[in-house]
Amino acid sequence: MTDLPVNQVNARQGWALAPEAREGMDYDVVIVGAGPAGLSAAIRLKQMAAEAARDISVCVLEKGSEIGAHILSGAVIDPIAINRLFPDWKEMGAPLETEVSQDRFLILGPAGALPLPNLILPPLMKNHGNYIASLGNIARWLGEQAEALGVEIYPGFAAAELLFDDTGAVRGVATGDMGVSKAGAKKDGWTSGMELLAKYTLLAEGVRGSLSKAAIAHYELDKTSDFQKFGIGIKELWQVESAKHKPGYVQHTLGWPLDNKTGGGSWMYHFGDNFVSIGFVIHLNYQNPHLSPYDEFQRFKMHPAICSTLEGGKRVSYGARAITEGGYQSVPKLAFPGGALIGCAAGFVNLPRIKGSHNAMETGMMAAQAAFEALGEGRAHDELVAYQQAYDSSRVAKELKMTRNVKPLLSKFGTVLGTLLSGIEMWMRTLRIGLPFTLGHVRPDHATLKKASECNPIDYPRPDGEVAFDKLSSVFLSATNHEEDQPAHLTLKDPAVPIAVNLCDYDEPAQRYCPAGVYEIITGDDGENPRLQINAQNCVHCKVCDIKDPSQNINWVVPEGAGGPNYPNM
Ligand SMILES: Cc1cc2nc3c(=O)[nH]c(=O)nc-3n(C[C@H](O)[C@H](O)[C@H](O)COP(=O)(O)OP(=O)(O)OC[C@H]3O[C@@H](n4cnc5c(N)ncnc54)[C@H](O)[C@@H]3O)c2cc1C
Ligand code: SF4
């Protein structure tokens, strides 16, 4: 455990009401985050309690205005976890309606596309037997099942603070106060945050959760694991002309518009009512600070092999989210006194498969099992060692182990050679002749940028307004909303750094990596006196600034509950 004073592991500091004035509620298990991981844990706890005729109280907090409002994913779903949670999910009406029917992998050049024969793809990268869906809608459905089992779910409530007991164990979380002004004063309608106290607290915040980040640092959970690695995923949902819609069609691309040193690729999934989910992932270890992931995605859509599907269609939603990419060697220690990390808060995405929701669900279920047994033995606030043990010998760990060298090979050798070597590695492992070592992640993503003066600026084409769009009209489609008069949720450790360091050395890359145009450098009429303006109300909660800021000066903390995007079906 680090010696940090407790207030340093609190997400929001300096303006909350004194803790002793807050009301508290007691539960057996409190879960932070109503995503696939958190809801699967809640459901499994209640299922086991029902089977054993025991009463277990479970509460789930969700910062989005409703379940699914902040969830963004591809998503091609491997049904292995939902099969285990609800074997009869089809009869129950789970929103996994479109089975994958066709799987294509293309290498893009500036004008053409080279399809890779499916035969050369390692079996684990094939998608037959999987389903295309909106993960937000799956979460909504899981939420209904959880509530029917008696789970208390509170959307619109962000967990802002970890609470500790005298022994240093987590004893629950506190939600933030509502109705606090930018300056930290109480406004009309102010209400105090609540303390949600629990025997076990499961952190299911997804990628780069603010409390998970604090818990990992406080308990040094990543002491023996590699750095976590990340990508940014930018997604649009389109409704295309019915003649162009191929239900069940799955397409991935590598190559253009990225250069060989910049990792990433695209997806396009056809599902539902003429829907096409299209998006682009860029690995956050990119080096050129002039790069704009948003503009790369817009440029990608102009490729002839891509725009032909979108032309004549309608873009219905937009959003962005970070994705974990570190895999097996980056998974931190999972349990700490009084709680555990589940799902992408720990990072169980299988990068070459671009899938993590099944592993998020399964780790939620494993933690639930361990918590259920501990509660049955009358325990509380200790470490759920059984969860760690279950994970270590689980299908999830085996799946991640199979692909553990892919990301390091891509980072070291670039897209062309890295993909070739990764393909060979994955085939060898499939044939059970894998290399007996694990390659490490050498640097965290915030440390990979070169100086702006060492890199070429990138000239992005102007969006045409039909297939490619500007940032602000995109953010509008994410239906993002925050109360404007509230304390900053994009906090700067040192307000001088954005200009003194980031602008001087890196041309302040936040202007470009933020997919919502939150960070702007403003100058006077004479072009002098630059300052950073933070348009926090536009933030879509992707967490990329917290990850990629080269000075690690930005700390993302939760805004007032219900603020953020309102994704309908992402
Ligand atoms: C671009 C992209 C494409 C992907 N494609 C696929 C795919 O095709 N197939 C696949 O299987 N996986 C895919 N994934 C991965 C998948 O989305 C994740 O593995 C999965 O969402 C993880 O589930 P989770 O429950 O851990 O976290 P999340 O789904 O992120 O859910 C976390 C929830 O917690 C809430 N929350 C966070 N912090 C707090 C707080 N402090 N207080 C209250 N609530 C909080 C959030 O609002 C959110 O609702 C993709 C991910 C991305 C980003
Ligand atoms: S401010 Fe940060 S978290 Fe918000 S959208 Fe921009 S990069 Fe993402």
XYZ file of C-alpha atoms and ligand atoms in Angstrom:
631
model
C 0.000 0.000 0.000
C 1.344 3.471 -0.794
C 1.666 6.090 1.920
C -0.622 8.485 0.070
C -2.897 10.351 2.417
C -6.447 9.149 1.962
C -7.562 12.400 0.327
C -5.157 11.691 -2.542
C -7.078 8.595 -3.516
C -10.334 10.467 -3.497
C -11.423 11.329 -7.001
C -12.913 14.744 -6.230
C -11.112 16.927 -3.794
C -11.410 20.292 -2.239
C -15.091 20.986 -2.557
C -17.152 18.133 -1.135
C -19.041 18.593 2.087
C -17.351 17.197 5.186
C -17.832 13.398 5.093
C -19.386 13.203 8.565
C -22.437 15.072 7.260
C -23.190 12.452 4.614
C -25.873 9.833 4.934
C -24.872 6.208 4.521
C -26.543 3.041 3.272
C -25.269 -0.477 3.957
C -25.060 -3.304 1.433
C -23.346 -6.631 1.196
C -21.858 -5.703 -2.175
C -21.601 -2.317 -3.895
C -20.689 -2.321 -7.581
C -19.404 0.790 -9.353
C -20.465 0.788 -13.011
C -23.451 -0.762 -14.783
C -21.580 -2.189 -17.752
C -21.368 -5.867 -18.734
C -18.908 -6.595 -15.897
C -20.809 -4.871 -13.095
C -24.228 -6.136 -14.117
C -23.011 -9.722 -14.627
C -21.496 -9.648 -11.133
C -24.732 -8.300 -9.667
C -26.856 -10.887 -11.493
C -24.590 -13.788 -10.521
C -24.675 -12.753 -6.847
C -28.472 -12.690 -6.862
C -28.709 -15.972 -8.812
C -26.478 -17.722 -6.255
C -28.338 -16.134 -3.345
C -31.663 -17.369 -4.768
C -30.289 -20.900 -5.240
C -29.000 -20.960 -1.664
C -32.111 -19.246 -0.267
C -29.936 -16.480 1.175
C -30.553 -12.765 1.148
C -27.736 -10.682 -0.293
C -28.108 -6.936 -0.841
C -26.463 -5.606 -3.986
C -26.318 -2.021 -5.218
C -24.987 -0.792 -8.586
C -24.043 2.842 -9.239
C -23.949 4.193 -12.797
C -22.708 7.671 -13.743
C -24.681 7.769 -17.017
C -28.186 9.241 -17.038
C -29.441 5.698 -17.714
C -27.838 2.292 -18.127
C -26.004 2.181 -21.464
C -25.789 5.976 -21.859
C -21.988 5.859 -21.513
C -21.314 2.507 -23.142
C -19.636 2.395 -26.532
C -18.340 -0.724 -28.201
C -18.071 -2.311 -31.690
C -19.672 -4.752 -31.062
C -19.220 -8.317 -32.184
C -20.031 -10.367 -29.124
C -18.695 -13.817 -28.298
C -21.706 -15.413 -26.558
C -19.607 -17.633 -24.303
C -20.269 -15.502 -21.192
C -23.963 -14.819 -21.713
C -24.405 -18.567 -22.358
C -23.086 -19.114 -18.839
C -25.056 -16.302 -17.205
C -28.404 -17.014 -18.874
C -28.303 -20.299 -20.836
C -31.762 -19.455 -22.249
C -30.916 -15.852 -23.238
C -32.429 -16.319 -26.717
C -35.851 -17.222 -25.326
C -35.506 -14.410 -22.793
C -35.123 -11.889 -25.636
C -31.544 -10.682 -25.152
C -30.760 -8.111 -27.879
C -28.227 -10.296 -29.735
C -30.220 -10.705 -32.897
C -27.789 -10.572 -35.794
C -25.533 -13.599 -36.104
C -22.297 -13.058 -38.037
C -22.714 -14.403 -41.565
C -19.664 -13.106 -43.433
C -16.198 -12.167 -42.219
C -13.784 -10.082 -44.331
C -10.345 -8.681 -43.618
C -8.932 -6.009 -45.954
C -5.550 -4.337 -46.256
C -6.233 -0.777 -47.422
C -4.000 1.289 -49.685
C -4.758 4.929 -50.599
C -7.110 3.877 -53.435
C -7.486 0.096 -53.349
C -8.181 -2.751 -50.953
C -6.597 -6.193 -50.807
C -8.806 -8.876 -49.210
C -6.938 -11.434 -47.102
C -8.086 -15.019 -47.677
C -9.982 -16.182 -44.571
C -7.947 -19.385 -44.596
C -4.793 -17.576 -43.458
C -6.507 -15.908 -40.482
C -5.822 -17.686 -37.169
C -9.035 -19.453 -36.004
C -9.387 -17.201 -32.943
C -9.812 -14.174 -35.223
C -12.816 -15.645 -37.011
C -16.250 -14.416 -36.053
C -18.635 -17.186 -37.024
C -20.853 -18.067 -34.066
C -20.632 -14.502 -32.737
C -23.340 -11.830 -32.757
C -23.386 -8.182 -33.827
C -25.156 -5.951 -31.345
C -25.177 -2.692 -29.432
C -23.347 -3.286 -26.137
C -25.291 -0.361 -24.644
C -28.537 -2.186 -25.393
C -27.150 -5.426 -23.970
C -26.318 -3.531 -20.785
C -29.865 -2.126 -20.701
C -31.224 -5.667 -21.007
C -28.857 -6.986 -18.316
C -30.007 -4.101 -16.114
C -33.637 -5.222 -16.475
C -32.671 -8.794 -15.521
C -30.677 -7.547 -12.532
C -33.548 -5.404 -11.272
C -35.955 -8.313 -11.672
C -33.635 -10.311 -9.385
C -33.697 -7.553 -6.765
C -30.503 -5.600 -7.513
C -30.787 -1.891 -6.662
C -29.457 0.152 -9.576
C -28.917 3.895 -9.350
C -28.260 5.529 -12.739
C -27.204 9.181 -12.617
C -25.010 8.587 -9.553
C -21.263 8.761 -10.027
C -19.034 7.142 -7.429
C -16.591 9.930 -6.669
C -14.584 8.670 -3.739
C -13.251 5.442 -2.245
C -13.906 5.126 1.485
C -11.456 3.340 3.765
C -11.727 1.806 7.220
C -9.114 2.088 9.949
C -7.240 -0.956 8.677
C -6.875 0.554 5.202
C -9.513 -1.662 3.602
C -12.123 -0.217 1.244
C -15.460 0.032 3.065
C -17.475 1.487 0.195
C -17.735 4.546 -1.990
C -19.253 8.000 -1.791
C -21.176 9.710 -4.557
C -20.329 13.329 -5.293
C -22.369 16.247 -4.005
C -24.883 17.638 -6.504
C -25.408 21.365 -6.988
C -21.899 22.684 -6.362
C -20.787 25.704 -8.410
C -17.602 25.989 -10.457
C -16.062 27.910 -7.585
C -16.999 25.191 -5.068
C -19.966 26.971 -3.438
C -23.359 25.403 -2.713
C -25.999 26.362 -5.279
C -29.769 26.261 -4.865
C -30.862 22.640 -4.789
C -27.522 21.446 -3.410
C -27.599 17.873 -2.119
C -24.916 16.034 -0.251
C -23.272 12.918 -1.652
C -24.173 9.551 -0.116
C -21.936 6.904 1.408
C -22.647 3.452 -0.008
C -21.021 1.089 2.456
C -20.341 -2.533 1.628
C -18.641 -5.653 2.852
C -17.152 -5.872 -0.657
C -16.860 -3.149 -3.303
C -16.408 -4.224 -6.918
C -14.975 -1.628 -9.296
C -16.524 -2.172 -12.741
C -15.854 1.261 -14.215
C -14.480 0.051 -17.533
C -11.322 1.427 -19.125
C -9.324 3.867 -16.972
C -11.929 4.125 -14.258
C -11.173 7.042 -11.963
C -11.614 5.076 -8.731
C -9.916 2.032 -10.266
C -6.916 4.207 -11.172
C -6.785 5.447 -7.581
C -7.119 1.916 -6.162
C -4.422 0.548 -8.489
C -2.045 3.311 -7.365
C -2.961 3.114 -3.679
C -2.632 -0.665 -3.360
C 0.162 -0.866 -5.977
C -1.857 -3.467 -7.832
C 0.294 -3.029 -10.948
C 3.594 -3.542 -9.122
C 4.350 -6.785 -10.926
C 2.343 -6.320 -14.140
C 3.391 -4.446 -17.284
C 2.109 -0.977 -18.142
C -1.469 -1.025 -19.335
C -1.671 -0.130 -23.035
C -4.608 1.591 -24.695
C -6.218 2.589 -27.953
C -8.822 5.185 -28.801
C -11.921 3.852 -30.545
C -14.094 6.328 -32.435
C -17.455 5.046 -33.583
C -20.384 6.161 -35.699
C -23.685 4.423 -36.112
C -25.239 4.739 -39.558
C -28.514 3.698 -41.076
C -27.691 2.816 -44.680
C -29.786 2.237 -47.802
C -31.386 -1.208 -47.557
C -29.824 -2.304 -50.862
C -26.398 -1.798 -49.270
C -27.190 -3.522 -45.983
C -25.791 -7.032 -45.543
C -27.047 -8.336 -42.175
C -24.314 -10.214 -40.333
C -21.466 -8.772 -42.448
C -18.258 -8.113 -40.481
C -15.311 -6.254 -42.013
C -11.981 -5.234 -40.517
C -9.194 -3.268 -42.191
C -5.543 -2.478 -41.556
C -3.302 0.021 -43.316
C -4.335 3.327 -44.936
C -4.700 6.066 -43.766
C -2.194 5.145 -41.014
C 1.518 4.845 -41.730
C 3.429 1.711 -40.814
C 4.566 3.108 -37.446
C 1.044 4.003 -36.298
C -0.991 1.027 -35.159
C -4.725 0.686 -35.589
C -7.486 -0.373 -37.907
C -11.166 -0.155 -38.650
C -14.341 -2.150 -38.238
C -17.668 -2.173 -40.054
C -20.525 -4.344 -38.801
C -23.982 -4.625 -40.450
C -26.815 -5.456 -38.068
C -30.396 -4.787 -37.023
C -32.613 -2.362 -38.917
C -30.194 -1.317 -41.716
C -27.665 -0.309 -39.056
C -23.944 -0.159 -39.761
C -21.539 0.256 -36.873
C -18.363 1.778 -38.270
C -15.313 2.835 -36.345
C -11.584 3.194 -36.098
C -9.142 2.251 -33.345
C -5.768 3.978 -33.110
C -3.227 2.587 -30.669
C -2.321 5.295 -28.183
C 1.391 4.575 -28.480
C 1.437 6.705 -31.648
C 4.433 9.014 -31.922
C 3.461 12.024 -34.032
C 1.819 14.699 -31.844
C 0.282 16.249 -34.984
C -1.861 13.149 -35.473
C -5.596 13.540 -34.917
C -7.403 10.213 -34.405
C -10.719 11.930 -35.200
C -9.480 13.221 -38.561
C -7.858 9.897 -39.434
C -11.259 8.267 -38.988
C -13.025 10.900 -41.107
C -10.392 10.495 -43.823
C -10.697 6.697 -43.678
C -14.430 6.909 -44.426
C -13.634 8.681 -47.712
C -11.863 5.565 -49.054
C -13.748 4.160 -52.090
C -14.098 0.733 -50.423
C -15.788 2.373 -47.410
C -17.755 5.411 -48.593
C -19.704 3.336 -51.116
C -21.587 1.757 -48.187
C -22.271 5.034 -46.401
C -23.264 7.301 -49.302
C -27.015 7.914 -49.271
C -27.243 6.786 -45.639
C -27.743 8.742 -42.424
C -25.336 9.058 -39.500
C -27.358 8.594 -36.334
C -24.824 8.586 -33.528
C -21.203 9.381 -32.715
C -18.933 8.673 -29.780
C -15.504 7.608 -28.588
C -13.993 5.494 -25.839
C -10.574 4.237 -24.868
C -9.978 0.496 -25.095
C -7.437 -1.546 -23.120
C -4.824 -3.270 -25.261
C -2.147 -4.482 -22.827
C -3.638 -7.966 -22.516
C -2.338 -10.789 -20.345
C 0.866 -9.171 -19.044
C -0.867 -5.893 -18.156
C -3.616 -7.351 -15.975
C -2.907 -5.984 -12.472
C -3.496 -7.815 -9.204
C -7.274 -8.052 -9.084
C -8.212 -8.072 -5.415
C -7.461 -5.593 -2.633
C -8.721 -5.413 0.952
C -12.473 -4.907 0.715
C -12.860 -5.116 -3.036
C -11.718 -6.035 -6.511
C -11.355 -4.844 -10.090
C -13.598 -6.526 -12.656
C -13.954 -6.152 -16.433
C -12.038 -3.494 -18.334
C -11.211 -1.643 -15.123
C -8.523 -4.332 -14.995
C -8.305 -4.794 -18.792
C -9.335 -8.135 -20.295
C -9.639 -7.132 -23.961
C -8.189 -9.591 -26.444
C -6.644 -7.118 -28.904
C -6.434 -9.187 -32.117
C -10.069 -10.242 -31.590
C -11.083 -6.647 -30.541
C -13.287 -8.288 -27.949
C -13.528 -7.786 -24.234
C -17.185 -7.775 -23.264
C -17.328 -11.573 -22.813
C -14.265 -11.455 -20.554
C -15.680 -8.488 -18.655
C -18.824 -10.505 -17.955
C -16.930 -13.620 -16.927
C -14.587 -11.804 -14.554
C -17.645 -10.145 -13.003
C -19.150 -13.583 -12.464
C -15.905 -14.927 -10.958
C -15.669 -12.034 -8.498
C -19.336 -12.548 -7.608
C -18.676 -16.208 -6.825
C -15.752 -15.286 -4.543
C -17.760 -12.558 -2.788
C -20.741 -14.893 -2.344
C -18.564 -17.533 -0.685
C -16.841 -14.965 1.525
C -20.175 -13.532 2.668
C -21.388 -17.058 3.435
C -18.377 -17.487 5.739
C -19.255 -14.246 7.528
C -16.228 -12.427 6.131
C -16.020 -8.753 5.156
C -13.462 -6.213 3.916
C -10.737 -8.787 3.307
C -9.053 -9.689 0.022
C -11.065 -11.905 -2.340
C -8.119 -14.221 -2.958
C -10.452 -16.826 -4.479
C -11.298 -14.396 -7.291
C -7.625 -13.974 -8.190
C -7.142 -17.747 -8.076
C -10.222 -18.338 -10.211
C -8.978 -15.833 -12.799
C -5.455 -17.284 -12.866
C -6.775 -20.697 -13.898
C -9.680 -19.410 -15.991
C -10.633 -19.595 -19.641
C -10.218 -15.792 -19.723
C -6.557 -15.959 -18.656
C -5.907 -18.765 -21.168
C -7.513 -16.734 -23.966
C -5.411 -13.665 -23.173
C -2.250 -15.765 -22.840
C -2.706 -17.095 -26.392
C -2.374 -13.590 -27.865
C -0.007 -12.026 -25.334
C 2.813 -11.280 -27.767
C 0.668 -9.622 -30.453
C 0.693 -6.088 -29.070
C 4.442 -6.043 -28.254
C 5.220 -7.352 -31.763
C 3.077 -4.614 -33.337
C 4.706 -1.956 -31.145
C 8.223 -3.114 -31.987
C 7.960 -3.985 -35.670
C 5.155 -1.737 -36.961
C 1.980 -2.743 -38.760
C 3.345 -4.755 -41.702
C 6.031 -6.911 -40.078
C 4.268 -6.860 -36.678
C 1.039 -8.229 -38.183
C 2.942 -10.910 -40.099
C 4.866 -12.028 -37.013
C 1.726 -11.898 -34.852
C -0.105 -14.065 -37.388
C 2.707 -16.619 -37.306
C 2.718 -16.513 -33.474
C -1.036 -17.038 -33.252
C -0.923 -19.922 -35.737
C 1.945 -21.568 -33.831
C 0.018 -21.274 -30.576
C -3.050 -22.716 -32.277
C -0.864 -25.681 -33.272
C 0.458 -25.810 -29.692
C 4.028 -24.840 -30.621
C 3.957 -21.321 -29.202
C 7.087 -19.535 -28.047
C 7.584 -20.045 -24.299
C 8.153 -16.391 -23.441
C 6.130 -13.236 -22.940
C 7.245 -10.029 -24.615
C 6.855 -6.941 -22.439
C 5.352 -3.523 -23.058
C 8.346 -1.237 -23.002
C 6.771 2.201 -22.453
C 3.478 3.638 -21.235
C 1.439 5.360 -23.962
C 1.964 8.859 -22.565
C 5.721 8.483 -23.086
C 5.703 7.630 -26.798
C 5.178 11.075 -28.369
C 8.101 12.655 -30.183
C 8.641 16.399 -30.097
C 6.437 18.302 -32.552
C 9.535 19.762 -34.208
C 10.754 16.233 -35.065
C 7.515 15.221 -36.832
C 5.714 16.303 -39.981
C 2.415 18.162 -39.557
C -0.502 16.258 -41.147
C -2.755 18.001 -43.634
C -6.236 16.528 -43.209
C -8.852 17.004 -45.951
C -11.894 19.136 -45.153
C -14.914 16.989 -44.306
C -17.455 16.833 -47.142
C -20.479 16.941 -44.803
C -21.923 13.768 -46.377
C -19.600 10.977 -45.297
C -17.036 12.927 -43.256
C -17.960 15.563 -40.668
C -16.444 18.178 -38.373
C -15.919 17.503 -34.671
C -18.604 19.762 -33.275
C -21.435 18.355 -35.381
C -20.238 14.903 -34.300
C -20.274 15.773 -30.601
C -23.807 17.079 -31.098
C -24.820 13.567 -32.218
C -23.450 12.077 -28.993
C -26.122 14.074 -27.094
C -23.486 15.058 -24.543
C -24.605 17.304 -21.755
C -23.011 18.536 -18.528
C -24.187 21.092 -16.035
C -21.867 24.014 -16.903
C -21.623 25.584 -13.455
C -19.866 22.754 -11.622
C -16.271 22.101 -10.527
C -13.908 21.043 -13.316
C -13.900 17.305 -13.929
C -10.822 17.630 -16.158
C -8.418 18.639 -13.462
C -4.879 19.878 -14.117
C -2.225 19.010 -11.558
C -0.254 22.089 -12.676
C -2.111 24.722 -14.726
C 1.155 26.016 -16.225
C 2.102 22.725 -17.912
C -0.241 22.850 -20.967
C 1.478 25.983 -22.279
C 4.952 25.773 -20.741
C 5.558 22.132 -21.674
C 2.833 20.629 -23.867
C 2.445 23.545 -26.288
C 6.167 24.224 -26.531
C 7.257 20.633 -26.990
C 4.244 18.857 -28.510
C 2.060 21.638 -29.968
C -0.425 20.653 -27.178
C -1.610 17.322 -28.607
C -4.821 17.437 -26.514
C -6.194 19.743 -29.218
C -6.075 16.768 -31.571
C -6.340 13.554 -29.548
C -9.513 14.653 -27.786
C -12.351 13.377 -30.019
C -14.772 15.983 -28.660
C -12.850 19.237 -29.132
C -12.642 19.841 -25.397
C -9.109 21.266 -25.374
C -8.441 24.459 -27.351
C -5.444 26.781 -27.420
C -6.713 30.354 -27.544
C -4.497 33.321 -28.350
C -5.067 37.080 -28.373
C -5.772 38.896 -31.667
C -2.033 39.298 -32.131
C -1.500 35.531 -31.871
C 0.339 36.027 -28.566
C -0.400 34.900 -24.987
C -1.666 31.407 -25.672
C -3.847 29.791 -23.021
C -5.649 26.464 -22.746
C -9.428 26.601 -22.807
C -11.200 23.457 -21.550
C -14.740 23.025 -22.918
C -15.563 20.399 -20.288
C -19.262 20.294 -21.156
C -18.372 18.522 -24.464
C -16.501 15.639 -22.809
C -17.698 12.198 -23.972
C -15.882 10.414 -21.112
C -13.498 8.496 -23.386
C -10.619 8.989 -20.851
C -7.989 9.465 -23.568
C -6.643 12.741 -22.096
C -6.010 10.996 -18.773
C -3.998 8.365 -20.670
C -2.164 10.226 -23.446
C -1.222 13.590 -21.901
C 2.585 13.481 -22.255
C 3.053 15.282 -18.926
C 0.443 13.143 -17.100
C -0.927 16.442 -15.870
C -4.613 15.734 -16.568
C -6.591 13.813 -13.973
C -10.090 12.866 -15.155
C -12.530 12.747 -12.240
C -16.252 12.166 -12.318
C -18.487 15.148 -13.028
C -21.944 15.448 -11.452
C -23.905 12.239 -11.984
C -25.855 11.947 -15.265
C -23.444 14.327 -17.072
C -21.741 13.064 -20.232
C -22.905 11.446 -23.441
C -26.372 10.008 -23.891
C -25.665 7.251 -26.373
C -28.894 5.661 -27.550
C -27.550 2.332 -28.807
C -23.749 2.356 -29.040
C -14.128 1.111 -29.785
C -14.336 -0.184 -29.042
C -14.741 -1.304 -29.743
C -14.935 -2.497 -29.054
N -15.417 -3.587 -29.745
C -15.720 -4.709 -29.067
C -16.348 -5.796 -29.733
O -16.642 -5.734 -30.933
N -16.641 -6.897 -28.993
C -16.359 -6.977 -27.657
O -16.662 -7.991 -27.042
N -15.755 -5.975 -27.008
C -15.430 -4.833 -27.677
N -14.875 -3.784 -27.012
C -14.520 -3.943 -25.589
C -15.755 -3.841 -24.706
O -16.490 -2.691 -25.030
C -15.324 -3.817 -23.257
O -14.553 -4.952 -23.001
C -16.513 -3.775 -22.305
O -17.300 -2.639 -22.541
C -16.027 -3.790 -20.869
O -17.131 -3.852 -20.017
P -17.051 -3.197 -18.557
O -18.338 -3.504 -17.915
O -15.804 -3.609 -17.912
O -16.909 -1.619 -18.819
P -17.859 -0.599 -19.582
O -18.611 -1.267 -20.654
O -16.988 0.538 -19.958
O -18.896 -0.134 -18.474
C -18.475 0.631 -17.375
C -19.665 1.390 -16.822
O -19.279 1.980 -15.591
C -19.729 3.326 -15.544
N -18.833 4.053 -14.643
C -17.519 4.299 -14.820
N -17.021 4.965 -13.759
C -18.041 5.150 -12.903
C -18.135 5.774 -11.622
N -17.066 6.264 -11.003
N -19.349 5.815 -11.026
C -20.442 5.270 -11.629
N -20.390 4.668 -12.843
C -19.204 4.588 -13.455
C -19.663 3.771 -16.991
O -20.491 4.894 -17.209
C -20.127 2.528 -17.726
O -21.514 2.487 -17.881
C -14.677 -2.575 -27.663
C -14.291 -1.420 -26.965
C -14.135 -0.239 -27.647
C -13.745 1.001 -26.887
S -11.787 15.631 -22.426
Fe -10.649 13.727 -22.240
S -12.158 12.203 -21.640
Fe -13.293 13.978 -22.380
S -13.662 13.521 -24.535
Fe -11.750 14.698 -24.453
S -10.119 13.206 -24.337
Fe -12.057 12.146 -23.875
